[in-house]
C-alpha positions as YAML, in Angstrom:
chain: A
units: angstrom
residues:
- id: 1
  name: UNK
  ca: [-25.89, -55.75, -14.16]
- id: 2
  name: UNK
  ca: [-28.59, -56.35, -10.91]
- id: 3
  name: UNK
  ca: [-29.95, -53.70, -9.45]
- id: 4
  name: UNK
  ca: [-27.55, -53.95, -6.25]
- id: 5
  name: UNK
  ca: [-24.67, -53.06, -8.95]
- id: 6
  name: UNK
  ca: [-26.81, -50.13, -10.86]
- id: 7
  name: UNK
  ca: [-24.65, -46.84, -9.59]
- id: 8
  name: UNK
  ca: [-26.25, -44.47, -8.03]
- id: 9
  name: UNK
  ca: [-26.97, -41.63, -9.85]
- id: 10
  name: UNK
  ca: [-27.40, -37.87, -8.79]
- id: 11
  name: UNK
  ca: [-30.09, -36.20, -10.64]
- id: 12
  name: UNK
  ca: [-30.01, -31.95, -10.26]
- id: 13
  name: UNK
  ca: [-32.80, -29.91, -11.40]
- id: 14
  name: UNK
  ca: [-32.35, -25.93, -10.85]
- id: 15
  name: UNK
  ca: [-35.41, -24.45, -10.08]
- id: 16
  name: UNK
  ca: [-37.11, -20.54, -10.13]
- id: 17
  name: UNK
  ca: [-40.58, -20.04, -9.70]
- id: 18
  name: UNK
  ca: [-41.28, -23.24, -11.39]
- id: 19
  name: UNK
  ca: [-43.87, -24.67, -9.24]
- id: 20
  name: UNK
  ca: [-46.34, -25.71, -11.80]
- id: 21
  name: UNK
  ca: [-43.86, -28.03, -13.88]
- id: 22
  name: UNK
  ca: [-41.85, -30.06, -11.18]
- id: 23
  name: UNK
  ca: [-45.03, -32.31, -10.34]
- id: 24
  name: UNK
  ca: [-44.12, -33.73, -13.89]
- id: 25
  name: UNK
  ca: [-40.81, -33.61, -13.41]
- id: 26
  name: UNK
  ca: [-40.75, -35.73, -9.86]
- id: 27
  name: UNK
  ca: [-43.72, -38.02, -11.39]
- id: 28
  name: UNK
  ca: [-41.65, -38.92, -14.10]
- id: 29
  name: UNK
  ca: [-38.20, -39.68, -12.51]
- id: 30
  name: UNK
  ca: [-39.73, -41.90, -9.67]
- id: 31
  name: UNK
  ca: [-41.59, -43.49, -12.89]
- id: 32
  name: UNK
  ca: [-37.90, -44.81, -14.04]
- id: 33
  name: UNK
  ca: [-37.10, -48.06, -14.90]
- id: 34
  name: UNK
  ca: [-34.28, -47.72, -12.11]
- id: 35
  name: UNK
  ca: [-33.61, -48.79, -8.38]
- id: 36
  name: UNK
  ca: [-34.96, -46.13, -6.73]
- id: 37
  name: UNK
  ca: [-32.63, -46.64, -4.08]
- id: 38
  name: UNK
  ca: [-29.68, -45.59, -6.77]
- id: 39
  name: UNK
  ca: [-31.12, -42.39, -7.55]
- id: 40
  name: UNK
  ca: [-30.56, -39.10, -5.17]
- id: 41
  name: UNK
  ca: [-32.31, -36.38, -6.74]
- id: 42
  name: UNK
  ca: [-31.57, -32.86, -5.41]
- id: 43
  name: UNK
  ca: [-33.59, -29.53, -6.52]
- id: 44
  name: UNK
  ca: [-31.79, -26.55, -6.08]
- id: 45
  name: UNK
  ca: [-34.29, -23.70, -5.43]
- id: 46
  name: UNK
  ca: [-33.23, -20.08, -6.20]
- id: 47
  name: UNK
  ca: [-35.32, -18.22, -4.31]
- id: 48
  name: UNK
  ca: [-38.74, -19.04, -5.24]
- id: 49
  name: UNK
  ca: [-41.37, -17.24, -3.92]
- id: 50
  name: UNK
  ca: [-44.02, -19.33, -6.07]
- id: 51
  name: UNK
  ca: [-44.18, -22.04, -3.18]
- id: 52
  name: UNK
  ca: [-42.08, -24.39, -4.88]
- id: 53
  name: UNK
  ca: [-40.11, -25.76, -1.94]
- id: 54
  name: UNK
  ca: [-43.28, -25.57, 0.22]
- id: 55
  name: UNK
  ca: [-44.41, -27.97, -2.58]
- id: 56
  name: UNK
  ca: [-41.76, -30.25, -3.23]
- id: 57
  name: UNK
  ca: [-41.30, -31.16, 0.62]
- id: 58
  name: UNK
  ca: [-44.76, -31.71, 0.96]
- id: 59
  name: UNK
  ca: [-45.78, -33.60, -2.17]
- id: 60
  name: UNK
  ca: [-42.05, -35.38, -2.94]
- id: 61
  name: UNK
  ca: [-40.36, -35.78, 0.13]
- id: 62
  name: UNK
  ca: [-37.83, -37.86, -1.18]
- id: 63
  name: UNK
  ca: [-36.31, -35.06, -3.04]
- id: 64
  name: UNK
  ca: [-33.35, -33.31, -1.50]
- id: 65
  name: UNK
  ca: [-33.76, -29.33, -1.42]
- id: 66
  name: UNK
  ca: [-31.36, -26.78, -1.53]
- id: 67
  name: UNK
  ca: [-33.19, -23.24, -0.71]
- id: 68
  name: UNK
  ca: [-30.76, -20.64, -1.60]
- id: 69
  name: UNK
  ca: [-31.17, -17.28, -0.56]
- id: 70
  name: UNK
  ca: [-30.35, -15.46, -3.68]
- id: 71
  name: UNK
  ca: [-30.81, -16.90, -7.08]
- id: 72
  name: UNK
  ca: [-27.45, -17.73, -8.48]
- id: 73
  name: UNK
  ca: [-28.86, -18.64, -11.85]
- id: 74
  name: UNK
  ca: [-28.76, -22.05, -13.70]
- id: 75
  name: UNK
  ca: [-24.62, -22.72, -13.66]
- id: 76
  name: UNK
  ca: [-24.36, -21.28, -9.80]
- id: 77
  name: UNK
  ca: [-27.35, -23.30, -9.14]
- id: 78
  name: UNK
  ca: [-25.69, -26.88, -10.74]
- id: 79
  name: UNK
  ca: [-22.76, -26.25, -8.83]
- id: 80
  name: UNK
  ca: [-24.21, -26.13, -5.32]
- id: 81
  name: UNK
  ca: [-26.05, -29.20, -6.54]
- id: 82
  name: UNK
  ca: [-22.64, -30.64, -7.91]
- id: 83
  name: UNK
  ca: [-21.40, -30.00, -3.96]
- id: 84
  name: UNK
  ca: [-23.93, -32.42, -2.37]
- id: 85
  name: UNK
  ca: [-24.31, -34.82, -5.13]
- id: 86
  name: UNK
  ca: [-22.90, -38.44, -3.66]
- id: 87
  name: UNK
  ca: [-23.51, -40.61, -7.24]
- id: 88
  name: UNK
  ca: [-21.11, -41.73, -9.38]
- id: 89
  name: UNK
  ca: [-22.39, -40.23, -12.00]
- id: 90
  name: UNK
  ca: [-24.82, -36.74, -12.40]
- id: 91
  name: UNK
  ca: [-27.45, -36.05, -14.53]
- id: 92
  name: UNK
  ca: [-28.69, -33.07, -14.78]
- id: 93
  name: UNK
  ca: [-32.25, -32.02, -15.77]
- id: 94
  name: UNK
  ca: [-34.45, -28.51, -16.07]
- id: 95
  name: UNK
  ca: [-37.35, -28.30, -13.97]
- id: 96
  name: UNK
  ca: [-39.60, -28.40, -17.07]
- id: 97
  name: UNK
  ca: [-38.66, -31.97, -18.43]
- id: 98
  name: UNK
  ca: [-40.64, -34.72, -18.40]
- id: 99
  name: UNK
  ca: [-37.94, -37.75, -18.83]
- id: 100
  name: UNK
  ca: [-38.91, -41.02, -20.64]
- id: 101
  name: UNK
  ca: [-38.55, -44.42, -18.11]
- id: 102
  name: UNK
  ca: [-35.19, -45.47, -19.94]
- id: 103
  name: UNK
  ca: [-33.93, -42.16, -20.04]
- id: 104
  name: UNK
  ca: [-31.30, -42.80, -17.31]
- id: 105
  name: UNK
  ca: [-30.64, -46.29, -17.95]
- id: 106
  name: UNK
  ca: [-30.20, -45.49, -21.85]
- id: 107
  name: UNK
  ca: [-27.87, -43.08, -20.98]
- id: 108
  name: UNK
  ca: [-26.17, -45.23, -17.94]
- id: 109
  name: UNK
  ca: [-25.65, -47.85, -20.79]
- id: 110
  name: UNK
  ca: [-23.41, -45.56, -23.01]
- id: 111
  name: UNK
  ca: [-20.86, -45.58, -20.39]
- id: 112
  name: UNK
  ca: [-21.02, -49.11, -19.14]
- id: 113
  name: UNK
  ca: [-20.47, -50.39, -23.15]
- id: 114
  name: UNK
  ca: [-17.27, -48.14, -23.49]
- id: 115
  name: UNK
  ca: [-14.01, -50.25, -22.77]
- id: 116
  name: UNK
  ca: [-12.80, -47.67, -21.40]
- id: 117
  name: UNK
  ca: [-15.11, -45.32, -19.89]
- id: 118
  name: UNK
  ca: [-12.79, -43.15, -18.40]
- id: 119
  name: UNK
  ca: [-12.44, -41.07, -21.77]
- id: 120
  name: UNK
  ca: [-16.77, -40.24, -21.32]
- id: 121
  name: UNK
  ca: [-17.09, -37.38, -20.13]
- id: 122
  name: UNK
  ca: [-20.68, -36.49, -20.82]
- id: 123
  name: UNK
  ca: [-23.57, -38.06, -22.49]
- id: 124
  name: UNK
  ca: [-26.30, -36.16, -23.66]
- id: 125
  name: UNK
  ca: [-30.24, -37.29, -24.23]
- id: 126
  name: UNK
  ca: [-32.62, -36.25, -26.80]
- id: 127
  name: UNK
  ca: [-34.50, -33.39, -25.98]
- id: 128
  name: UNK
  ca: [-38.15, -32.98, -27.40]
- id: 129
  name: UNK
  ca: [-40.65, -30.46, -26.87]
- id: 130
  name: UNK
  ca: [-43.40, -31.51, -24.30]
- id: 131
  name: UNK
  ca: [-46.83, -30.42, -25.79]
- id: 132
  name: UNK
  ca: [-48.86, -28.54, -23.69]
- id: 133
  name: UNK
  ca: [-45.78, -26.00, -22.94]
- id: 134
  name: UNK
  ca: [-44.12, -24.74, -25.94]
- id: 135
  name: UNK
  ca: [-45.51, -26.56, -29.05]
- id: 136
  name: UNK
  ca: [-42.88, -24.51, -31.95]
- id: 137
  name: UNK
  ca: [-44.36, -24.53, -35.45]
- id: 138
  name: UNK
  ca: [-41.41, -24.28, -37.97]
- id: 139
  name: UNK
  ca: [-41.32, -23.23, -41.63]
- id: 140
  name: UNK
  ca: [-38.37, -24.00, -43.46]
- id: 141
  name: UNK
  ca: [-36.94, -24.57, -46.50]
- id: 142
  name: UNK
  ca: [-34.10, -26.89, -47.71]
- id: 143
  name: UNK
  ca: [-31.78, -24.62, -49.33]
- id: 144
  name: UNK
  ca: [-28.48, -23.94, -47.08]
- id: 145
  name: UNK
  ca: [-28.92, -20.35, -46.29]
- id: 146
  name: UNK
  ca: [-27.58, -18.31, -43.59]
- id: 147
  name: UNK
  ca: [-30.07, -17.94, -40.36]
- id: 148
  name: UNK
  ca: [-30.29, -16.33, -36.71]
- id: 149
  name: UNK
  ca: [-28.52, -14.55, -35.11]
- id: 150
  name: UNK
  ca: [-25.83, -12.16, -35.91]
- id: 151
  name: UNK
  ca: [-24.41, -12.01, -39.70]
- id: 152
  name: UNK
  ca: [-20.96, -11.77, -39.07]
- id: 153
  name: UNK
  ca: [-21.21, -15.63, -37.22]
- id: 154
  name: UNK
  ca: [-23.67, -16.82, -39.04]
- id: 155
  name: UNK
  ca: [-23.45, -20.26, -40.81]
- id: 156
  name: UNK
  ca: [-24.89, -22.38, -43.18]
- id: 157
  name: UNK
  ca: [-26.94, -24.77, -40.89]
- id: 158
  name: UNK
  ca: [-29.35, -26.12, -43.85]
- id: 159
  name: UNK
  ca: [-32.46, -24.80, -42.63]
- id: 160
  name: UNK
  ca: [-33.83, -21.14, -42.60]
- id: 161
  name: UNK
  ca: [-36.42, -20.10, -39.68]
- id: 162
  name: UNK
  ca: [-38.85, -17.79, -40.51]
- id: 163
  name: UNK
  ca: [-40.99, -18.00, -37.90]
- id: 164
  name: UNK
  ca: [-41.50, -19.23, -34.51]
- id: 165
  name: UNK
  ca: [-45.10, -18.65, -32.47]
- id: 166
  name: UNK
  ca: [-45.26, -19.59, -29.09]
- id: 167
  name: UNK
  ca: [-48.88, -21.27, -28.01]
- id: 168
  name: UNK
  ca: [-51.21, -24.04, -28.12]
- id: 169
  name: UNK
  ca: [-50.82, -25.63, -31.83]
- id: 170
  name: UNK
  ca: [-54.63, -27.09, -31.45]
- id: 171
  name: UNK
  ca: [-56.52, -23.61, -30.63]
- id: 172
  name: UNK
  ca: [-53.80, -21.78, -32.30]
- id: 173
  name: UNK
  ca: [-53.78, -19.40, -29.26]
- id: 174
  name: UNK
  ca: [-50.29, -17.49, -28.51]
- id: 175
  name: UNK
  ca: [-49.21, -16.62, -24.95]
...
């Protein structure tokens, strides 16, 4: 597949008062190893009052902004997205990622190997923790034991989490 036949892709990323991450975010998306000129990306704001549109149309002005004037949360926020998106396919991404440069294509490729793609109906990527904002120190042990949540759903999942700290792994400082 050329570039001229890549299809263009929506990307949606909600946002609230997330100023300080969506430098990443942007960075890394126009950092993909993908036609920019396939690639709409739309941030739907709720509300902010952190500066984050101020930001975006200054610093990114290729990114398509949807101000709202309440905050409709994360699904009410993907679905006015989902109303201007114009690609043949959407991916949607928090304002806190940082995506690797084959993330789209990787995923793209999933549905352009199927014979018959029409039975896709989403494709997911691996998510990792980015470093500096929520490093998650696990202990666990490998005996299948119930864990979180509510006992009367619980299942066996493998792994029991005792604890989970918040904070910068190196200086061991919590928020």
């Amino acid at each position: 597949m050329t570039q001229d036949d890549d299809p263009l892709i929506s990307i949606i990323t909600v946002n609230f008062n997330g100023k300080k991450f969506l430098g990443n975010l942007f960075n890394s998306i126009f950092d993909l190893n993908y036609s920019p000129k396939k690639i709409q990306i739309i941030m739907v704001d709720n509300n902010s009052t952190d500066g984050s549109v101020e930001f975006v149309k200054k610093e990114f002005p290729q990114v398509e902004i949807i101000a709202l004037k309440e905050n409709k949360g994360y699904a009410g926020g993907n679905n006015e997205g989902f109303s201007r998106s114009k690609g043949k396919y959407i991916a949607l991404t928090n304002n806190d990622c940082v995506v690797e440069k084959d993330w789209l294509a990787e995923m793209l490729s999933i549905f352009m190997q199927s014979t018959d793609n029409s039975k896709i109906g989403v494709v997911g990527p691996k998510v990792v923790f980015y470093y500096p904002y929520l490093p998650i120190q696990l202990i666990a042990n490998s005996k299948n034991q119930k864990v979180m949540g509510d006992s009367r759903k619980s299942r066996r999942l493998g792994v029991q989490i005792y604890d989970v700290k918040t904070g910068n792994a190196e200086n061991n400082n919590n928020y």
